[in-house]
Amino acid sequence: MQSNIVSLIRGFVRLRVRGKQMERLLNRLVDERIMIWNISRLNDEMELDIHLSDFYRLRSFLKETGCRIRVIGRFGAPFWLHRLERRKFWVAGFFLFVLGLYMLSSLVWSVQIIGNERVSTQTVRHIAAEQGIRPWAWKFRLANLDALSSRLMQRIPEAAWIGVSVQGTRVTIEIVENTVPEERQLMNPRHLVSTSDAVVTEIITEQGKPMVRRNMRVKKGDILISGIIGNDRFQQIVVAQGEVKGLVWYEYEIQVPLKQSRKVYTGDEQHRFYLVFGNRALQITGYGQEPYAQEVRRQERQVIKWRDYTLPFGWINERRSEVRIDTYEIRPETARELGLSQVRADIIAKYGPDAQIHDEKILHESIGNGKVYMKVLLEVEHSISEERPIVPFAGRDPISD
Amino acid sequence: MPQLGKRLRKLTAQFLDLPEDVVFDIPRITMIGNMQLYIENHRGVMEFSDKMLKLRLTGGYVEITGQDLVIRAILTEEVFIEGTISNVAYRTDAPS
């Protein structure tokens, strides 16, 4: 037996046979190895299926046995094709559809650019478009992807690597940017001068001519590293660079009150609840509460979010805690320590975290009017260099003289 | 001579433990429930209607009766019948 699919492809017909010698017809067909199947008998007629190619060989057997046939059904590919021949426009439409689908799927629909941080997407898009990677371009007219990526890399020097890949109708340009060292600031020719009277403790010259040595006293405005190098005849003006540290003395006058005050929670609290619509809040609970004389307010604001969308609804939980101000006395030693720590913080704030306090001397200390008065001398080591631009003056620098 | 050949074949079949239908020209009939029937080694259709099918065999015929009989497939050696089968009768001709 042949499978159904093969029969459908070859095509077969259902016949109704009428005649006296139907059994003989059957035997003849079987002897001739003509395949017939689904043979059924209805009164004096017989129905059977036969392949289309065998159908044309039937004639002589029918004559031999005196049977007559009528075709009652046509199945399989040959008949479908025949039917399609009549519906030319349908077939044309079908092929147009397939063609259209193919054409549309061989277009570039979107260009995706990922991984760029410094190069703008616009720039990359523009450069890619020059190489033919743009929406509505034919995919098959794009050059080889490797060639494309190398060409893009030539055009985008900021990229260390560029990968071009095509997924369906989307072209993805993946950019890995190279890490460029930060560009140096443009600097004027300059000297480095001292910011204050100091004793130099350390000098590291990167560029320029060092004018001081370690343990030298300098005055405010003295040149530490000169921007003019060379001798009188062969000179060059450069940007003096380096690091100069020095010991500087600072005098502080401090007053610390012996009575200090601080805020203390009394433990009393009020709660309020608001509903928020847009930027309006509607108070729901907490009406009729006496306001505190002094209080700390804390608000917890909640908005309803769904994925990236923020809805204009939300609520606020407000908590008002009562606060009282306590005053308390401190001992003079504590006050002194407090004052010194303030001074240290001040030094760090002014001269940077590199500043080191080498010595603290309390020169004078007295108590009066409920305050501790102190005079403190601090020995601080910090960077003392400051830039001073060199203004060329008829080939000579008036400052360096 | 044919008698001798027959006896020789029978002997071979017994000796080699072969199924007899392979050696002799006799049919093998397989029936699945009362719905399907397989007959191998037939010698042609003698009579066919939706209630009865007569198949020639070597030295006889088989008569199948039932309802809505349909020959699903027919080859020179095989027949495959479907329908509601009620009777399978095996008739041998007068001994030759």
Short mmCIF file of C-alpha atoms in Angstrom, two decimals:
data_model
loop_
_atom_site.label_atom_id
_atom_site.label_comp_id
_atom_site.label_asym_id
_atom_site.label_seq_id
_atom_site.Cartn_x
_atom_site.Cartn_y
_atom_site.Cartn_z
CA MET A 1 0.00 0.00 0.00
CA GLN A 2 1.20 3.47 -0.82
CA SER A 3 0.83 6.10 1.80
CA ASN A 4 -1.85 8.69 1.54
CA ILE A 5 0.47 11.60 0.95
CA VAL A 6 2.09 9.97 -2.06
CA SER A 7 -1.36 9.26 -3.47
CA LEU A 8 -2.36 12.88 -2.94
CA ILE A 9 0.72 14.11 -4.75
CA ARG A 10 0.22 11.72 -7.66
CA GLY A 11 -3.50 12.45 -7.73
CA PHE A 12 -6.26 9.91 -7.76
CA VAL A 13 -9.87 9.61 -8.88
CA ARG A 14 -12.87 7.79 -7.45
CA LEU A 15 -14.69 5.76 -10.06
CA ARG A 16 -18.09 4.23 -10.16
CA VAL A 17 -18.03 1.03 -12.26
CA ARG A 18 -21.02 -0.61 -13.77
CA GLY A 19 -20.99 -3.91 -15.66
CA LYS A 20 -21.47 -7.63 -15.53
CA GLN A 21 -17.91 -8.78 -14.99
CA MET A 22 -16.69 -6.54 -12.24
CA GLU A 23 -14.81 -9.30 -10.42
CA ARG A 24 -12.95 -10.10 -13.57
CA LEU A 25 -12.05 -6.46 -13.98
CA LEU A 26 -10.68 -6.45 -10.43
CA ASN A 27 -8.56 -9.52 -11.08
CA ARG A 28 -7.24 -8.15 -14.34
CA LEU A 29 -6.23 -4.89 -12.70
CA VAL A 30 -4.56 -6.71 -9.85
CA ASP A 31 -2.73 -8.96 -12.27
CA GLU A 32 -1.49 -5.94 -14.19
CA ARG A 33 -0.27 -4.47 -10.88
CA ILE A 34 -2.51 -1.48 -11.21
CA MET A 35 -3.13 -0.23 -7.74
CA ILE A 36 -6.73 0.16 -6.66
CA TRP A 37 -8.07 0.67 -3.19
CA ASN A 38 -11.15 1.44 -1.11
CA ILE A 39 -13.29 -0.85 -3.22
CA SER A 40 -16.89 -0.98 -2.11
CA ARG A 41 -19.98 -2.44 -3.63
CA LEU A 42 -23.36 -0.81 -3.87
CA ASN A 43 -26.01 -3.03 -5.39
CA ASP A 44 -24.87 -3.51 -8.98
CA GLU A 45 -22.30 -0.75 -8.93
CA MET A 46 -18.81 -0.69 -7.56
CA GLU A 47 -16.72 2.23 -6.38
CA LEU A 48 -12.95 2.29 -6.29
CA ASP A 49 -9.98 4.66 -6.07
CA ILE A 50 -7.28 4.60 -8.69
CA HIS A 51 -4.23 6.71 -9.39
CA LEU A 52 -4.61 9.28 -12.11
CA SER A 53 -1.77 7.80 -14.17
CA ASP A 54 -3.38 4.36 -14.01
CA PHE A 55 -6.74 5.80 -14.96
CA TYR A 56 -5.62 6.31 -18.55
CA ARG A 57 -4.60 2.67 -18.82
CA LEU A 58 -8.07 1.46 -17.86
CA ARG A 59 -9.65 1.66 -21.28
CA SER A 60 -8.50 -1.69 -22.68
CA PHE A 61 -9.53 -3.57 -19.53
CA LEU A 62 -12.94 -1.94 -19.59
CA LYS A 63 -13.42 -3.04 -23.17
CA GLU A 64 -12.30 -6.53 -22.31
CA THR A 65 -14.74 -6.90 -19.45
CA GLY A 66 -17.53 -4.72 -20.82
CA CYS A 67 -17.65 -2.38 -17.88
CA ARG A 68 -18.44 1.33 -17.91
CA ILE A 69 -17.08 3.92 -15.60
CA ARG A 70 -17.99 7.33 -14.28
CA VAL A 71 -15.67 9.61 -12.36
CA ILE A 72 -17.25 10.76 -9.13
CA GLY A 73 -14.36 12.38 -7.33
CA ARG A 74 -11.00 13.96 -8.12
CA PHE A 75 -8.33 14.31 -5.46
CA GLY A 76 -4.69 15.31 -5.22
CA ALA A 77 -2.17 17.79 -6.45
CA PRO A 78 -2.80 17.57 -10.24
CA PHE A 79 -6.40 18.65 -9.75
CA TRP A 80 -5.48 21.44 -7.34
CA LEU A 81 -3.00 22.78 -9.85
CA HIS A 82 -5.65 22.65 -12.49
CA ARG A 83 -8.00 24.61 -10.29
CA LEU A 84 -5.27 27.15 -9.52
CA GLU A 85 -4.75 27.66 -13.24
CA ARG A 86 -8.20 29.11 -13.43
CA ARG A 87 -7.59 31.45 -10.49
CA LYS A 88 -4.57 33.21 -11.94
CA PHE A 89 -4.98 36.38 -9.97
CA TRP A 90 -5.27 34.47 -6.73
CA VAL A 91 -2.01 32.70 -7.54
CA ALA A 92 -0.41 35.99 -8.54
CA GLY A 93 -1.59 37.53 -5.28
CA PHE A 94 -0.19 34.67 -3.29
CA PHE A 95 3.20 34.95 -4.92
CA LEU A 96 3.14 38.71 -4.53
CA PHE A 97 2.42 38.22 -0.84
CA VAL A 98 5.33 35.82 -0.43
CA LEU A 99 7.56 38.13 -2.42
CA GLY A 100 6.45 41.15 -0.40
CA LEU A 101 7.07 39.34 2.85
CA TYR A 102 10.50 38.36 1.66
CA MET A 103 11.34 41.86 0.45
CA LEU A 104 10.12 43.52 3.61
CA SER A 105 12.06 41.11 5.76
CA SER A 106 15.21 41.78 3.80
CA LEU A 107 15.06 45.48 4.61
CA VAL A 108 16.77 47.06 7.56
CA TRP A 109 13.99 48.40 9.74
CA SER A 110 15.87 49.75 12.68
CA VAL A 111 19.41 50.50 13.71
CA GLN A 112 20.21 50.01 17.34
CA ILE A 113 23.30 51.53 18.86
CA ILE A 114 24.43 50.31 22.22
CA GLY A 115 27.41 50.82 24.45
CA ASN A 116 28.27 54.37 23.47
CA GLU A 117 28.80 56.86 26.27
CA ARG A 118 30.93 59.66 24.94
CA VAL A 119 30.14 59.37 21.23
CA SER A 120 26.61 60.55 20.64
CA THR A 121 24.11 58.16 19.15
CA GLN A 122 23.38 60.76 16.47
CA THR A 123 26.99 60.77 15.33
CA VAL A 124 27.17 57.01 15.15
CA ARG A 125 23.88 56.90 13.29
CA HIS A 126 25.18 59.42 10.81
CA ILE A 127 28.44 57.57 10.21
CA ALA A 128 26.62 54.26 9.96
CA ALA A 129 24.25 55.77 7.40
CA GLU A 130 27.25 56.78 5.29
CA GLN A 131 28.26 53.12 5.26
CA GLY A 132 24.78 52.14 4.20
CA ILE A 133 23.43 51.06 7.57
CA ARG A 134 20.20 52.97 7.73
CA PRO A 135 16.53 52.14 7.96
CA TRP A 136 15.04 51.12 4.60
CA ALA A 137 18.39 49.88 3.30
CA TRP A 138 18.54 46.46 1.70
CA LYS A 139 20.12 43.91 3.97
CA PHE A 140 21.82 42.11 1.10
CA ARG A 141 23.41 45.33 -0.11
CA LEU A 142 25.18 45.81 3.20
CA ALA A 143 28.84 45.01 2.98
CA ASN A 144 30.33 42.16 4.90
CA LEU A 145 29.74 42.73 8.60
CA ASP A 146 33.41 42.49 9.47
CA ALA A 147 34.30 45.01 6.80
CA LEU A 148 31.53 47.28 8.04
CA SER A 149 32.70 47.17 11.59
CA SER A 150 36.29 47.88 10.63
CA ARG A 151 35.19 50.79 8.46
CA LEU A 152 33.10 52.16 11.29
CA MET A 153 36.08 51.84 13.59
CA GLN A 154 38.14 53.95 11.24
CA ARG A 155 35.51 56.63 11.31
CA ILE A 156 34.94 56.56 15.06
CA PRO A 157 38.33 56.85 16.72
CA GLU A 158 36.79 56.90 20.19
CA ALA A 159 35.77 53.29 19.85
CA ALA A 160 38.10 50.48 20.81
CA TRP A 161 35.89 47.90 19.18
CA ILE A 162 32.74 47.98 17.10
CA GLY A 163 30.58 44.98 16.39
CA VAL A 164 27.87 45.00 13.76
CA SER A 165 25.29 42.26 13.89
CA VAL A 166 22.04 41.71 12.07
CA GLN A 167 19.12 40.07 13.81
CA GLY A 168 16.21 39.81 11.44
CA THR A 169 15.42 43.36 10.37
CA ARG A 170 17.40 45.04 13.11
CA VAL A 171 21.04 46.02 12.88
CA THR A 172 22.81 46.33 16.19
CA ILE A 173 25.97 48.38 16.37
CA GLU A 174 27.75 47.60 19.58
CA ILE A 175 30.42 50.04 20.59
CA VAL A 176 33.10 49.55 23.18
CA GLU A 177 34.73 52.87 23.81
CA ASN A 178 38.36 53.05 24.63
CA THR A 179 39.32 54.64 27.89
CA VAL A 180 41.04 57.88 27.05
CA PRO A 181 43.10 59.53 29.79
CA GLU A 182 41.64 62.82 30.83
CA GLU A 183 42.84 65.62 28.68
CA ARG A 184 45.25 67.90 30.39
CA GLN A 185 44.04 71.32 31.21
CA LEU A 186 45.70 73.99 29.16
CA MET A 187 47.86 76.05 31.43
CA ASN A 188 49.55 79.36 31.11
CA PRO A 189 53.23 79.72 31.72
CA ARG A 190 53.52 80.33 35.43
CA HIS A 191 55.54 80.37 38.55
CA LEU A 192 54.60 78.69 41.74
CA VAL A 193 54.74 81.11 44.64
CA SER A 194 54.21 80.77 48.34
CA THR A 195 50.78 81.41 49.81
CA SER A 196 52.09 82.38 53.21
CA ASP A 197 55.17 82.80 55.36
CA ALA A 198 56.44 79.31 55.96
CA VAL A 199 59.35 76.94 56.32
CA VAL A 200 59.67 74.58 53.38
CA THR A 201 59.51 70.96 54.42
CA GLU A 202 59.23 69.27 51.08
CA ILE A 203 59.66 70.30 47.46
CA ILE A 204 59.07 68.12 44.46
CA THR A 205 59.55 69.80 41.13
CA GLU A 206 57.97 68.31 38.05
CA GLN A 207 58.66 71.16 35.71
CA GLY A 208 60.49 74.42 36.19
CA LYS A 209 63.41 75.49 38.29
CA PRO A 210 63.21 74.99 42.06
CA MET A 211 64.17 78.20 43.84
CA VAL A 212 63.99 76.96 47.42
CA ARG A 213 65.33 74.02 49.37
CA ARG A 214 64.11 72.14 52.36
CA ASN A 215 64.13 74.02 55.69
CA MET A 216 64.33 77.39 53.96
CA ARG A 217 62.19 80.21 55.21
CA VAL A 218 59.95 81.74 52.59
CA LYS A 219 57.75 84.79 52.67
CA LYS A 220 54.34 85.14 51.19
CA GLY A 221 54.70 85.67 47.44
CA ASP A 222 58.21 84.23 47.14
CA ILE A 223 58.81 82.15 44.05
CA LEU A 224 59.10 78.51 44.98
CA ILE A 225 59.38 76.98 41.53
CA SER A 226 60.27 79.28 38.69
CA GLY A 227 58.69 78.96 35.27
CA ILE A 228 61.76 80.35 33.53
CA ILE A 229 64.44 77.83 32.83
CA GLY A 230 67.85 78.14 31.26
CA ASN A 231 70.49 80.79 31.66
CA ASP A 232 70.46 84.41 30.54
CA ARG A 233 71.13 83.63 26.95
CA PHE A 234 69.03 80.56 26.40
CA GLN A 235 65.80 80.88 28.22
CA GLN A 236 62.48 79.18 27.97
CA ILE A 237 59.28 79.92 29.77
CA VAL A 238 57.43 76.83 30.98
CA VAL A 239 54.54 75.92 33.21
CA ALA A 240 56.01 75.41 36.63
CA GLN A 241 54.66 72.29 38.19
CA GLY A 242 55.36 70.60 41.45
CA GLU A 243 54.39 70.16 44.99
CA VAL A 244 55.76 72.32 47.81
CA LYS A 245 54.85 71.75 51.41
CA GLY A 246 55.70 73.98 54.27
CA LEU A 247 55.20 74.57 57.96
CA VAL A 248 52.88 77.46 58.62
CA TRP A 249 51.86 78.98 61.95
CA TYR A 250 48.34 80.07 62.65
CA GLU A 251 46.97 81.93 65.62
CA TYR A 252 43.38 81.37 66.64
CA GLU A 253 41.28 83.16 69.23
CA ILE A 254 38.52 80.96 70.48
CA GLN A 255 35.50 81.54 72.69
CA VAL A 256 33.58 78.57 73.99
CA PRO A 257 30.46 79.17 76.12
CA LEU A 258 30.28 77.01 79.23
CA LYS A 259 26.52 76.72 78.83
CA GLN A 260 25.62 74.53 75.89
CA SER A 261 22.19 73.72 74.57
CA ARG A 262 20.83 70.84 72.61
CA LYS A 263 17.57 69.54 71.26
CA VAL A 264 15.89 66.67 73.08
CA TYR A 265 12.84 64.70 72.04
CA THR A 266 10.12 64.79 74.67
CA GLY A 267 8.61 61.58 73.31
CA ASP A 268 5.37 63.23 72.35
CA GLU A 269 4.30 62.67 68.77
CA GLN A 270 1.51 63.56 66.41
CA HIS A 271 0.62 61.61 63.30
CA ARG A 272 -1.02 62.95 60.24
CA PHE A 273 -1.99 61.14 57.11
CA TYR A 274 -2.48 62.82 53.78
CA LEU A 275 -3.67 61.60 50.43
CA VAL A 276 -1.84 63.17 47.52
CA PHE A 277 -3.38 63.94 44.15
CA GLY A 278 -0.89 65.53 41.80
CA ASN A 279 0.65 68.23 43.93
CA ARG A 280 -2.26 68.66 46.30
CA ALA A 281 -2.38 66.94 49.64
CA LEU A 282 -5.61 66.16 51.42
CA GLN A 283 -5.33 65.69 55.15
CA ILE A 284 -7.21 62.61 56.29
CA THR A 285 -6.32 62.11 59.95
CA GLY A 286 -4.78 64.20 62.71
CA TYR A 287 -7.22 67.11 62.88
CA GLY A 288 -7.60 69.13 66.04
CA GLN A 289 -4.13 68.57 67.43
CA GLU A 290 -2.41 71.38 69.26
CA PRO A 291 0.74 72.39 67.45
CA TYR A 292 3.91 72.04 69.50
CA ALA A 293 6.04 75.03 70.37
CA GLN A 294 9.05 73.32 68.86
CA GLU A 295 8.94 70.27 66.76
CA VAL A 296 10.72 68.15 64.19
CA ARG A 297 8.70 67.07 61.18
CA ARG A 298 9.37 63.92 59.27
CA GLN A 299 7.43 63.05 56.15
CA GLU A 300 7.34 59.75 54.38
CA ARG A 301 6.03 60.19 50.91
CA GLN A 302 4.79 57.26 48.87
CA VAL A 303 3.71 57.38 45.26
CA ILE A 304 2.18 54.61 43.27
CA LYS A 305 4.50 53.36 40.62
CA TRP A 306 4.12 50.77 37.96
CA ARG A 307 7.28 49.91 36.10
CA ASP A 308 8.60 53.27 34.91
CA TYR A 309 5.35 55.12 35.28
CA THR A 310 4.59 57.22 38.29
CA LEU A 311 0.95 57.69 38.94
CA PRO A 312 -0.15 61.07 40.29
CA PHE A 313 -1.56 59.41 43.42
CA GLY A 314 0.11 58.73 46.68
CA TRP A 315 0.06 59.36 50.35
CA ILE A 316 2.12 61.07 53.01
CA ASN A 317 2.70 59.86 56.53
CA GLU A 318 3.69 62.80 58.63
CA ARG A 319 5.13 62.52 62.10
CA ARG A 320 5.65 65.57 64.27
CA SER A 321 7.84 65.00 67.29
CA GLU A 322 7.91 67.51 70.09
CA VAL A 323 11.34 68.88 70.91
CA ARG A 324 12.58 70.69 73.95
CA ILE A 325 15.85 72.56 74.24
CA ASP A 326 17.97 71.55 77.20
CA THR A 327 20.80 73.71 78.42
CA TYR A 328 23.61 72.20 80.35
CA GLU A 329 26.91 73.29 81.86
CA ILE A 330 30.23 71.88 80.73
CA ARG A 331 33.54 71.89 82.56
CA PRO A 332 36.34 74.22 81.37
CA GLU A 333 38.50 71.27 80.25
CA THR A 334 35.69 70.00 78.07
CA ALA A 335 35.20 73.48 76.69
CA ARG A 336 38.88 73.72 75.82
CA GLU A 337 38.84 70.39 74.03
CA LEU A 338 35.70 71.45 72.16
CA GLY A 339 37.37 74.67 71.06
CA LEU A 340 40.49 72.86 69.85
CA SER A 341 38.51 70.35 67.87
CA GLN A 342 36.67 73.21 66.16
CA VAL A 343 40.02 74.73 65.23
CA ARG A 344 41.27 71.44 63.82
CA ALA A 345 38.14 71.04 61.76
CA ASP A 346 38.61 74.59 60.50
CA ILE A 347 42.18 73.87 59.41
CA ILE A 348 41.20 70.72 57.57
CA ALA A 349 38.38 72.62 55.88
CA LYS A 350 40.68 75.44 54.77
CA TYR A 351 43.83 73.60 53.75
CA GLY A 352 42.52 70.24 52.69
CA PRO A 353 42.74 66.79 54.19
CA ASP A 354 46.49 66.67 53.53
CA ALA A 355 47.09 69.34 56.10
CA GLN A 356 48.86 67.94 59.13
CA ILE A 357 48.80 69.64 62.52
CA HIS A 358 52.22 69.19 64.04
CA ASP A 359 51.85 71.20 67.20
CA GLU A 360 49.19 73.04 69.21
CA LYS A 361 50.13 75.61 71.83
CA ILE A 362 47.65 77.36 74.07
CA LEU A 363 49.18 80.76 74.55
CA HIS A 364 46.56 82.22 76.80
CA GLU A 365 43.45 80.93 78.51
CA SER A 366 40.91 82.66 80.74
CA ILE A 367 37.35 82.17 81.96
CA GLY A 368 34.91 85.01 82.15
CA ASN A 369 31.29 85.90 81.32
CA GLY A 370 30.45 82.22 81.25
CA LYS A 371 32.90 81.59 78.43
CA VAL A 372 36.35 80.16 78.01
CA TYR A 373 38.67 82.45 76.02
CA MET A 374 41.71 80.92 74.41
CA LYS A 375 44.52 81.94 72.14
CA VAL A 376 46.05 78.99 70.28
CA LEU A 377 49.08 78.76 68.06
CA LEU A 378 49.08 75.87 65.58
CA GLU A 379 51.90 74.56 63.55
CA VAL A 380 50.46 73.13 60.36
CA GLU A 381 52.13 71.46 57.43
CA HIS A 382 50.33 71.84 54.15
CA SER A 383 50.82 72.67 50.52
CA ILE A 384 51.90 76.26 50.17
CA SER A 385 52.20 76.66 46.41
CA GLU A 386 50.04 78.98 44.36
CA GLU A 387 50.26 79.85 40.73
CA ARG A 388 51.29 83.17 39.37
CA PRO A 389 51.10 83.63 35.60
CA ILE A 390 54.19 84.82 33.76
CA VAL A 391 53.42 87.81 31.59
CA PRO A 392 56.12 88.14 28.94
CA PHE A 393 57.38 91.70 29.07
CA ALA A 394 59.65 92.60 26.15
CA GLY A 395 61.34 89.24 26.39
CA ARG A 396 62.07 89.75 30.06
CA ASP A 397 60.04 88.80 33.04
CA PRO A 398 59.82 91.64 35.53
CA ILE A 399 58.69 89.37 38.34
CA SER A 400 61.60 86.99 38.22
CA ASP A 401 64.10 89.77 38.79
CA MET B 1 5.82 -36.60 -9.39
CA PRO B 2 3.74 -33.80 -7.86
CA GLN B 3 2.87 -36.17 -5.04
CA LEU B 4 6.52 -36.80 -4.41
CA GLY B 5 7.36 -33.09 -4.46
CA LYS B 6 4.60 -32.35 -1.96
CA ARG B 7 5.83 -34.97 0.46
CA LEU B 8 9.38 -33.76 0.11
CA ARG B 9 8.36 -30.20 0.92
CA LYS B 10 6.32 -31.28 3.89
CA LEU B 11 9.29 -33.17 5.20
CA THR B 12 11.55 -30.17 4.77
CA ALA B 13 9.05 -27.94 6.58
CA GLN B 14 8.91 -30.30 9.52
CA PHE B 15 12.62 -30.78 9.59
CA LEU B 16 13.49 -27.09 9.45
CA ASP B 17 10.58 -26.01 11.66
CA LEU B 18 9.26 -23.56 9.04
CA PRO B 19 5.70 -22.21 9.03
CA GLU B 20 3.75 -24.21 6.50
CA ASP B 21 2.43 -21.22 4.54
CA VAL B 22 5.95 -20.31 3.52
CA VAL B 23 6.63 -23.70 2.11
CA PHE B 24 3.23 -24.53 0.66
CA ASP B 25 1.12 -22.35 -1.48
CA ILE B 26 -1.58 -21.99 1.15
CA PRO B 27 -3.12 -18.78 2.41
CA ARG B 28 -2.44 -17.00 5.68
CA ILE B 29 -5.49 -15.32 7.09
CA THR B 30 -5.16 -12.69 9.79
CA MET B 31 -8.23 -11.28 11.45
CA ILE B 32 -8.37 -8.33 13.80
CA GLY B 33 -11.57 -8.51 15.78
CA ASN B 34 -14.41 -8.62 13.34
CA MET B 35 -13.34 -5.42 11.65
CA GLN B 36 -10.26 -6.16 9.63
CA LEU B 37 -9.12 -9.15 7.66
CA TYR B 38 -5.83 -9.84 5.93
CA ILE B 39 -5.52 -12.61 3.41
CA GLU B 40 -2.17 -13.45 1.87
CA ASN B 41 -1.64 -15.85 -1.00
CA HIS B 42 -5.02 -15.51 -2.66
CA ARG B 43 -5.67 -16.29 -6.27
CA GLY B 44 -8.14 -13.59 -7.22
CA VAL B 45 -11.62 -12.32 -6.49
CA MET B 46 -14.47 -14.61 -7.45
CA GLU B 47 -17.35 -12.58 -6.21
CA PHE B 48 -17.69 -9.29 -4.42
CA SER B 49 -20.59 -7.42 -2.89
CA ASP B 50 -21.03 -5.42 0.30
CA LYS B 51 -22.24 -8.52 2.14
CA MET B 52 -20.05 -11.24 0.69
CA LEU B 53 -16.58 -11.70 -0.70
CA LYS B 54 -15.37 -14.88 -2.31
CA LEU B 55 -11.66 -15.26 -2.84
CA ARG B 56 -10.02 -17.99 -4.83
CA LEU B 57 -7.24 -19.91 -3.15
CA THR B 58 -5.06 -22.76 -4.28
CA GLY B 59 -7.29 -25.72 -4.08
CA GLY B 60 -10.43 -24.00 -2.86
CA TYR B 61 -11.90 -20.68 -1.90
CA VAL B 62 -12.70 -18.63 1.15
CA GLU B 63 -16.07 -17.01 1.60
CA ILE B 64 -16.33 -13.97 3.86
CA THR B 65 -19.74 -12.68 4.80
CA GLY B 66 -20.62 -9.59 6.76
CA GLN B 67 -21.87 -6.04 6.50
CA ASP B 68 -20.44 -3.06 4.56
CA LEU B 69 -17.45 -4.95 3.28
CA VAL B 70 -14.83 -2.76 1.61
CA ILE B 71 -11.59 -3.85 -0.02
CA ARG B 72 -9.19 -1.31 1.40
CA ALA B 73 -6.33 -2.56 -0.69
CA ILE B 74 -5.71 -5.35 -3.13
CA LEU B 75 -2.43 -6.64 -4.52
CA THR B 76 -1.62 -9.75 -6.47
CA GLU B 77 -0.95 -11.74 -3.31
CA GLU B 78 -2.71 -9.79 -0.61
CA VAL B 79 -6.16 -8.47 0.21
CA PHE B 80 -7.06 -6.16 3.05
CA ILE B 81 -10.73 -6.10 3.91
CA GLU B 82 -12.64 -3.86 6.30
CA GLY B 83 -16.20 -4.06 7.48
CA THR B 84 -18.25 -5.97 9.98
CA ILE B 85 -17.29 -9.58 9.38
CA SER B 86 -19.57 -12.31 10.63
CA ASN B 87 -18.39 -15.42 8.80
CA VAL B 88 -15.25 -16.78 7.31
CA ALA B 89 -15.81 -20.04 5.54
CA TYR B 90 -13.03 -22.11 4.00
CA ARG B 91 -13.98 -24.52 1.28
CA THR B 92 -11.70 -26.97 -0.41
CA ASP B 93 -12.35 -28.40 -3.84
CA ALA B 94 -12.84 -32.09 -4.26
CA PRO B 95 -9.49 -33.74 -3.68
CA SER B 96 -7.51 -33.94 -6.87
#
